[in-house]
PDB file of C-alpha atoms in Angstrom:
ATOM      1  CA  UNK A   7       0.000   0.000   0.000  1.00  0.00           C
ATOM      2  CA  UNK A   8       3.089   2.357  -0.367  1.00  0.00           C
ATOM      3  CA  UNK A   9       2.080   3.380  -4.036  1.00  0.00           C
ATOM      4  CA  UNK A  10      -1.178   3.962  -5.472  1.00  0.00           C
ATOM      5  CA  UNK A  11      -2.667   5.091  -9.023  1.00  0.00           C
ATOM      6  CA  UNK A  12      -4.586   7.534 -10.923  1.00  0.00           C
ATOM      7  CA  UNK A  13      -5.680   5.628 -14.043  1.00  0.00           C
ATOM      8  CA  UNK A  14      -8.700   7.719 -15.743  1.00  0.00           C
ATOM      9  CA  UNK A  15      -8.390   6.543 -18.702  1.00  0.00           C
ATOM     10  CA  UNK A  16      -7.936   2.575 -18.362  1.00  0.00           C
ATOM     11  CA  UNK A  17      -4.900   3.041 -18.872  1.00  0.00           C
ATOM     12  CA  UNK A  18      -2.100   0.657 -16.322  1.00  0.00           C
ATOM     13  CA  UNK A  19       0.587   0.354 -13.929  1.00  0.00           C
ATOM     14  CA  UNK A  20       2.429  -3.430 -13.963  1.00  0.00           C
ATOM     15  CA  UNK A  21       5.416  -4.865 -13.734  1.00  0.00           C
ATOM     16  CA  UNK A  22       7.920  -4.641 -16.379  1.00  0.00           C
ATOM     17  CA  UNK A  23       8.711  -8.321 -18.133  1.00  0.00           C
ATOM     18  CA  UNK A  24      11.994  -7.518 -19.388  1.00  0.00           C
ATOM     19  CA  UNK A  25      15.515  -7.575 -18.205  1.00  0.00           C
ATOM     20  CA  UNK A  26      15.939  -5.209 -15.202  1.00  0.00           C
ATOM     21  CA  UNK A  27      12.459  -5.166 -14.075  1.00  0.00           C
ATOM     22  CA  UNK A  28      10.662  -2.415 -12.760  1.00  0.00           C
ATOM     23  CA  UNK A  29       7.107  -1.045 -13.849  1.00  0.00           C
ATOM     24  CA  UNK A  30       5.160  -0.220 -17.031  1.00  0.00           C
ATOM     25  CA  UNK A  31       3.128   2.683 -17.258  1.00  0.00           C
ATOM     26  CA  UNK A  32       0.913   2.821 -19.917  1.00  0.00           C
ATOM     27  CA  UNK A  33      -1.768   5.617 -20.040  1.00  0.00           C
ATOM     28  CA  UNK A  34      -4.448   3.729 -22.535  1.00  0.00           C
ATOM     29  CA  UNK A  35      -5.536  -0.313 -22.501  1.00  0.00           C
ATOM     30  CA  UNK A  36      -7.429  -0.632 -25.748  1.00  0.00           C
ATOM     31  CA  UNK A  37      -8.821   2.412 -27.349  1.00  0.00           C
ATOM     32  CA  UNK A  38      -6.081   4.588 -27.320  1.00  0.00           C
ATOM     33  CA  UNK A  39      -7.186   8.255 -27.278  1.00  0.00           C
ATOM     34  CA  UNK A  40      -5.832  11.798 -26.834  1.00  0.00           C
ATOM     35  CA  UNK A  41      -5.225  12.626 -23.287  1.00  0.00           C
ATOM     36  CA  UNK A  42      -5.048   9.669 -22.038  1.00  0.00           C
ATOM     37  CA  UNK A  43      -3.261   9.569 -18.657  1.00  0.00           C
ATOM     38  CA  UNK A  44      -1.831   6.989 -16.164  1.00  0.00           C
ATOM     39  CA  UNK A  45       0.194   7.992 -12.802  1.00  0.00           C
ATOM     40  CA  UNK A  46       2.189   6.225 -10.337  1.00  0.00           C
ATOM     41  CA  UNK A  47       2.540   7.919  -6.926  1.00  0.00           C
ATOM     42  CA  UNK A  48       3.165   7.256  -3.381  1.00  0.00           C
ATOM     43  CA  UNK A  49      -0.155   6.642  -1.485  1.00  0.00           C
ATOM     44  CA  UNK A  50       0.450   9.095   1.336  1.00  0.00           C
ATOM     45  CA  UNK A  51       1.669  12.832   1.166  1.00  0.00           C
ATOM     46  CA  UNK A  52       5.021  12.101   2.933  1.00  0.00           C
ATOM     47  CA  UNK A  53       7.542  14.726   2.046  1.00  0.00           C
ATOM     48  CA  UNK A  54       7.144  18.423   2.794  1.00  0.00           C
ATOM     49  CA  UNK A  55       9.813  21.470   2.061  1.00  0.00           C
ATOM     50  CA  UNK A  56      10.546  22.774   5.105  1.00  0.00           C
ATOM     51  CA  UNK A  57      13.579  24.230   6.621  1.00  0.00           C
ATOM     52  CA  UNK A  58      16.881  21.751   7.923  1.00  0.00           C
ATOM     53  CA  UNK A  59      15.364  19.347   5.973  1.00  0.00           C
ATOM     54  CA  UNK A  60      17.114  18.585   2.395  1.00  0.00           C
ATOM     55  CA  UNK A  61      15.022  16.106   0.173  1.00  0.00           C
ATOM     56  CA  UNK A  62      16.291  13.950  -3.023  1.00  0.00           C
ATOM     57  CA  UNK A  63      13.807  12.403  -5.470  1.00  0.00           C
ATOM     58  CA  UNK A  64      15.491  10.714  -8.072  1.00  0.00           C
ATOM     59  CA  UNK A  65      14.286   8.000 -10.674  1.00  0.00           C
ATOM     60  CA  UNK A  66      15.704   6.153 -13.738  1.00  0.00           C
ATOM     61  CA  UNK A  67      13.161   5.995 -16.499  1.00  0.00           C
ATOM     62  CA  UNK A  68      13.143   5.442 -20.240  1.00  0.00           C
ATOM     63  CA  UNK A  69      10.340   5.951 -22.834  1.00  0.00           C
ATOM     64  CA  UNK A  70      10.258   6.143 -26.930  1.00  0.00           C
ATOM     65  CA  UNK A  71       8.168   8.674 -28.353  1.00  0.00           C
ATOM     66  CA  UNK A  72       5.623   6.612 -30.226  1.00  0.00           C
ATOM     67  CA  UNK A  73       4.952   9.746 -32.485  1.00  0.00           C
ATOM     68  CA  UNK A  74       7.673  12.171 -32.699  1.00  0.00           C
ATOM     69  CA  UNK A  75       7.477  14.411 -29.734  1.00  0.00           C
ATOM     70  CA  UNK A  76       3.282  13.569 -28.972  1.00  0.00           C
ATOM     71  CA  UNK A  77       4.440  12.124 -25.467  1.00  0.00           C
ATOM     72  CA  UNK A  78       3.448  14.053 -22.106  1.00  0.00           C
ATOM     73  CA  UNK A  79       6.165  12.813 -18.905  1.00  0.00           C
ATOM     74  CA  UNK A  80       6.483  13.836 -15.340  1.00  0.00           C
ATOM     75  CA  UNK A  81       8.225  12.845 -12.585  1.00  0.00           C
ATOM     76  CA  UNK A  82       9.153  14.432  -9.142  1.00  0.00           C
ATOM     77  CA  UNK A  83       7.290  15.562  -6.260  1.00  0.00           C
ATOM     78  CA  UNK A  84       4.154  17.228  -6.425  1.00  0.00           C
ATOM     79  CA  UNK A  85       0.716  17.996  -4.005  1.00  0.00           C
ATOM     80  CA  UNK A  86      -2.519  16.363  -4.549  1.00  0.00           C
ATOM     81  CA  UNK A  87      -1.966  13.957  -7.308  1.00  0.00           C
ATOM     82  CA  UNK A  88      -5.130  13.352  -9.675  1.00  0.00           C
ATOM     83  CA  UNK A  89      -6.439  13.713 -12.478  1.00  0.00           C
ATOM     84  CA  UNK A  90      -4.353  16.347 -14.932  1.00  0.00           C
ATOM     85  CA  UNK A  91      -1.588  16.570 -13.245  1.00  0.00           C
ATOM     86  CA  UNK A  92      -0.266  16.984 -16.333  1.00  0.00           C
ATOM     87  CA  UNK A  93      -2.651  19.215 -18.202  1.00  0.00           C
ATOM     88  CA  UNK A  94      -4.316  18.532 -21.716  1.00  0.00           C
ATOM     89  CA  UNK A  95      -2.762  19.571 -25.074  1.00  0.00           C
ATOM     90  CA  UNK A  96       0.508  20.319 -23.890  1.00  0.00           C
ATOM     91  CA  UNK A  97       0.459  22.471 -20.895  1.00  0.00           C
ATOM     92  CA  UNK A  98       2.532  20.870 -18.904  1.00  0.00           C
ATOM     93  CA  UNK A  99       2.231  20.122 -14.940  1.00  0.00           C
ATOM     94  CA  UNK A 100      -1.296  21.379 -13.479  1.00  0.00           C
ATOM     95  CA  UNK A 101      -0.987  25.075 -12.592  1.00  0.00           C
ATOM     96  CA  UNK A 102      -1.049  25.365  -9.073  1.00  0.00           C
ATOM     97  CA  UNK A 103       0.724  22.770  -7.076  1.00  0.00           C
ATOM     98  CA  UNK A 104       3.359  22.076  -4.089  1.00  0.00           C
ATOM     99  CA  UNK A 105       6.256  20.288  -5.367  1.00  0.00           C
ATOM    100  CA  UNK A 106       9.408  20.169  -8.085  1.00  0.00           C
ATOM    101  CA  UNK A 107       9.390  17.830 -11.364  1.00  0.00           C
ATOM    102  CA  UNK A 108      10.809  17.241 -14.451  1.00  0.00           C
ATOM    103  CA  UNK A 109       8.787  17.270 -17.405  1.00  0.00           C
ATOM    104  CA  UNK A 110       7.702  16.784 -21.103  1.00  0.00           C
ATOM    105  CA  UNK A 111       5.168  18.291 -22.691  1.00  0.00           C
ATOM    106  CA  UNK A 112       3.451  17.527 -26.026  1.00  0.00           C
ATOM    107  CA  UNK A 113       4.964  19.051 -28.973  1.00  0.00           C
ATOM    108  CA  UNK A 114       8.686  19.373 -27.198  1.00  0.00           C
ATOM    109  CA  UNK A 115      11.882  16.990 -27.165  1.00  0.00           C
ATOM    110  CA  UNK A 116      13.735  18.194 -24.707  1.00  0.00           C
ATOM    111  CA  UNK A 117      13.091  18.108 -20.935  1.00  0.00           C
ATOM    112  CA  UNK A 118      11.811  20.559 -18.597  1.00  0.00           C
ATOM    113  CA  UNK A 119      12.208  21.305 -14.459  1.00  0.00           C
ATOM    114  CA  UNK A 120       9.859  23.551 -12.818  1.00  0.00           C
ATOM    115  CA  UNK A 121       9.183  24.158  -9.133  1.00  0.00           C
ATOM    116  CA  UNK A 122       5.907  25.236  -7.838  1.00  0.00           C
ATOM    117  CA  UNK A 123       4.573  27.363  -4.490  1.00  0.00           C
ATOM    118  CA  UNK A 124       1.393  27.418  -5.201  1.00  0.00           C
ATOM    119  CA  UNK A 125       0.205  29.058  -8.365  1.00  0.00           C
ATOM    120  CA  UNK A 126       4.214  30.898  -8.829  1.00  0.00           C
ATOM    121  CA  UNK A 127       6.103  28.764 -10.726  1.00  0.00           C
ATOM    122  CA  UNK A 128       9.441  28.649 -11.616  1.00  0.00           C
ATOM    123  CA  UNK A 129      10.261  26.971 -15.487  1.00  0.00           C
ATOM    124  CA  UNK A 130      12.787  26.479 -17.587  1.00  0.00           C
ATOM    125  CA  UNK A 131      13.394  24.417 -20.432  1.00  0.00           C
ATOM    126  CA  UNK A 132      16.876  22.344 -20.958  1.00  0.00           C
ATOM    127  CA  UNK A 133      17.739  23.935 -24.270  1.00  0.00           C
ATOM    128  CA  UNK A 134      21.448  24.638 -24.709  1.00  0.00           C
ATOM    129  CA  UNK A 135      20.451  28.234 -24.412  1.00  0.00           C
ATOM    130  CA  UNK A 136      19.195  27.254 -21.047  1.00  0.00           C
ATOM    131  CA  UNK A 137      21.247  24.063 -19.407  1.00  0.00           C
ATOM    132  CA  UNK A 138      24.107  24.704 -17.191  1.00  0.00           C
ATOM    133  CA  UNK A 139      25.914  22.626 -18.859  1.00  0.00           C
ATOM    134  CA  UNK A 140      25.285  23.777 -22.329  1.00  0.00           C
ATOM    135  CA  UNK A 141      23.614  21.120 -24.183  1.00  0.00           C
ATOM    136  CA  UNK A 142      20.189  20.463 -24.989  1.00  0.00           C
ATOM    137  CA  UNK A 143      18.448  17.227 -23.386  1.00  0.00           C
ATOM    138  CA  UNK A 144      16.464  15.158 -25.432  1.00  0.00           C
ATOM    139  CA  UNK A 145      13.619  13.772 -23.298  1.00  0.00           C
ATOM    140  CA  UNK A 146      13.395   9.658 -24.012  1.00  0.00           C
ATOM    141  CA  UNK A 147      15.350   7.568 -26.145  1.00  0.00           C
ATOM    142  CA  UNK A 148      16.090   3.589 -26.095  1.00  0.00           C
ATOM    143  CA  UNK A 149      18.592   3.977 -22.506  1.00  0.00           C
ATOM    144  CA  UNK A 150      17.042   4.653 -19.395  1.00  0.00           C
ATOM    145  CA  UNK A 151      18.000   7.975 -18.122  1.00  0.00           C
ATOM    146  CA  UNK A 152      18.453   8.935 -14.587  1.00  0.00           C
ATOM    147  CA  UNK A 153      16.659  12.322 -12.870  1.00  0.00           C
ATOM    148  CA  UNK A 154      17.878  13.682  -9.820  1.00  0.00           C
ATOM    149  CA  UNK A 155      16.146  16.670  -7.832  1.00  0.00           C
ATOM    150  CA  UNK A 156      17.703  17.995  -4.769  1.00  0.00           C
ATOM    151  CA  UNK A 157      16.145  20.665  -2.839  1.00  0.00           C
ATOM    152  CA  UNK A 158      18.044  22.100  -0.125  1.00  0.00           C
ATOM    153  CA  UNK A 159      16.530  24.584   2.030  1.00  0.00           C
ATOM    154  CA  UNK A 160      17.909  28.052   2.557  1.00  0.00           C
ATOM    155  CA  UNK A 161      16.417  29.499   5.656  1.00  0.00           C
ATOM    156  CA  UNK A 162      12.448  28.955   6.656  1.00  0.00           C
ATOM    157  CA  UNK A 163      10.956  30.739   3.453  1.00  0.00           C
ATOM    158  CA  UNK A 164      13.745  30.180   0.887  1.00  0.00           C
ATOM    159  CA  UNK A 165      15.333  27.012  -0.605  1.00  0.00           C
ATOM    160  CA  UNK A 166      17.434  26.083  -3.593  1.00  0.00           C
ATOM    161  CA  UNK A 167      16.406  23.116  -5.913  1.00  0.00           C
ATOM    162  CA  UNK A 168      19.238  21.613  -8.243  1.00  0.00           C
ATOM    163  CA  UNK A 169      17.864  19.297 -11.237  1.00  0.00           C
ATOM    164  CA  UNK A 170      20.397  16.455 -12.676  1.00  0.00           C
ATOM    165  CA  UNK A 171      20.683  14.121 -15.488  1.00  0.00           C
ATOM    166  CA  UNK A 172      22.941  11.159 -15.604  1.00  0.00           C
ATOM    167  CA  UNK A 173      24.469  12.615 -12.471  1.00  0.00           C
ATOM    168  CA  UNK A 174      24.968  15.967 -14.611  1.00  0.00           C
ATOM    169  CA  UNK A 175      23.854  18.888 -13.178  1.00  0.00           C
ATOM    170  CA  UNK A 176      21.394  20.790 -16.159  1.00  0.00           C
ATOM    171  CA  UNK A 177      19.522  23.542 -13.721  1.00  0.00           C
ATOM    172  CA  UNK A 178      19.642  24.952 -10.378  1.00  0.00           C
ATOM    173  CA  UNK A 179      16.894  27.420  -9.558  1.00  0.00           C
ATOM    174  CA  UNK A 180      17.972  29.458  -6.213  1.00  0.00           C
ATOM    175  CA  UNK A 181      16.492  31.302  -3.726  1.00  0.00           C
ATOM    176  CA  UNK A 182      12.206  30.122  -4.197  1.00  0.00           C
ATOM    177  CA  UNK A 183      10.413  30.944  -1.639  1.00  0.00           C
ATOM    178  CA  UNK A 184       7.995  27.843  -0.443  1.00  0.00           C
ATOM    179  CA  UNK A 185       6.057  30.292   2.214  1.00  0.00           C
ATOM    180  CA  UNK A 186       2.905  27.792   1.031  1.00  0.00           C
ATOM    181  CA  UNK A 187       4.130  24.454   1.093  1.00  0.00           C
ATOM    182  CA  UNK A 188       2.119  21.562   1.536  1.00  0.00           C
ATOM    183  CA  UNK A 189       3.003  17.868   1.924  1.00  0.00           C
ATOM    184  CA  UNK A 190       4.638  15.761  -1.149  1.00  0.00           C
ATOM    185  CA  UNK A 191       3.971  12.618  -2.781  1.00  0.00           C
ATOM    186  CA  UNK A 192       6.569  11.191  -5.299  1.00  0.00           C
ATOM    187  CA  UNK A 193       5.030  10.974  -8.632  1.00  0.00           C
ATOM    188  CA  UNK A 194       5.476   9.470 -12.167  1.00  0.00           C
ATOM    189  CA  UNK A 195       3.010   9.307 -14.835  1.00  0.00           C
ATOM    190  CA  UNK A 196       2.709   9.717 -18.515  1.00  0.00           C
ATOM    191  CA  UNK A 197      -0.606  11.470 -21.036  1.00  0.00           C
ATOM    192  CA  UNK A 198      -1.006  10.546 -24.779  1.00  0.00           C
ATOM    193  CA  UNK A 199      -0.439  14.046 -26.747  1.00  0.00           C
ATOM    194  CA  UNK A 200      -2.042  11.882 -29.851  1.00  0.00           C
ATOM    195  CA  UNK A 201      -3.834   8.813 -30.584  1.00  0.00           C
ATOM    196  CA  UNK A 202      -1.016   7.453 -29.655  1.00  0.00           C
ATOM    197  CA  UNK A 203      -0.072   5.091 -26.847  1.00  0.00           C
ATOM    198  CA  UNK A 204       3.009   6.574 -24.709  1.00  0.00           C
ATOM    199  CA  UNK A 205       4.275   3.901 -22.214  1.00  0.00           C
ATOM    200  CA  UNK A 206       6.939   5.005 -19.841  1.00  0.00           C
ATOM    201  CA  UNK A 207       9.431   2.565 -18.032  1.00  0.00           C
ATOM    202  CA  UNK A 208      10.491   2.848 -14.474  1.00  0.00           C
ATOM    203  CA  UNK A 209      12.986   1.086 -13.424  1.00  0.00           C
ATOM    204  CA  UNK A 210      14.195   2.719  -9.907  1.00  0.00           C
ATOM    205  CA  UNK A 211      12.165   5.645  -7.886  1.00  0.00           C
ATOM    206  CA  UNK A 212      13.164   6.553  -4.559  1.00  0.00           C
ATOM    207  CA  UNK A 213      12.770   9.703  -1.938  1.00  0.00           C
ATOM    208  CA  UNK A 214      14.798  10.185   0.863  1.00  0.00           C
ATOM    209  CA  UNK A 215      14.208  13.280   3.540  1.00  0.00           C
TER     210      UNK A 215
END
């Protein structure tokens, strides 16, 4: 009972047959359709940003775009987990929440880390223009990749969140204030941007506080 899903769609959550393991998230079974969604997340709220208390989420996942850049991915930490989390068409995570994540959105290839207090969020997208490291990251291919956030709290309003591939760090966003925080559950989940089905593969997720 440590993990629980949001499946509105019929989509599914089961256990990877393949070499490695893990899980399968698939957001359609059947009749695949345009926002379609399927999530993964911990059952209780858990986590919570609050000062002297550093958190790490961090995951290795791996998807294939089934239609060029259609797919819709998130995974971090994030408040009250339901339906459109990840918003329809595109928009990305849901537009007030509690929490940090990395994302992809519908009509994008590259990835994107955003933290949230409430409805002020704090975006950017891992274009070269953008990355610390001065490449652009491509969101899914055939190798798992592995996403690290660390948030690391400041004082008792401010914190700084770092965001990492491959143990690379691609974004550090300093100084957000969390005055509104509210208790975390770790999340992964996946939304067809097409008729299209977009399974994601998870093959470690862990949060540590």
């Amino acid at each position: 009972d440590r993990w629980i899903t949001v499946l509105t769609d019929s989509g599914s959550v089961a256990l990877r047959s393949a070499a490695g393991g893990g899980i399968e998230i698939k957001p359609s079974d059947g009749t695949v359709a345009d926002n379609d969604e399927a999530y993964l997340h911990t059952t209780a709220e858990q986590f919570l940003f609050a000062d002297n208390k550093p958190l790490i989420v961090e995951a290795d996942i791996q998807f294939s775009e089934a239609n060029t850049d259609d797919a819709n991915v998130m995974f971090g930490v994030m408040d009250g987990i339901a339906a459109n989390a990840l918003q329809d068409n595109g928009a990305g995570p849901k537009a007030s929440y509690s929490g940090a994540v990395f994302f992809k959105e519908d009509g994008e290839t590259v990835w994107s880390v955003e933290n949230s207090d409430g409805g002020t969020q704090k975006t950017t997208q891992l274009t070269a223009d953008n990355s610390i490291d001065g490449d652009a990251h491509t969101a899914g291919s055939s190798d798992f990749q592995r996403l690290r956030i660390e948030v690391n709290p400041v004082d008792s309003t401010n914190l700084d969140i770092s965001f990492f591939i491959d143990g690379v760090l691609v974004a550090k966003h300093k100084d957000q204030d969390y005055a509104n925080a509210t208790e975390l559950a770790v999340v992964i989940g996946a939304k067809n941007g097409d008729t299209n089905l977009e399974t994601i593969n998870v093959r470690r997720l862990f949060c540590f506080q």
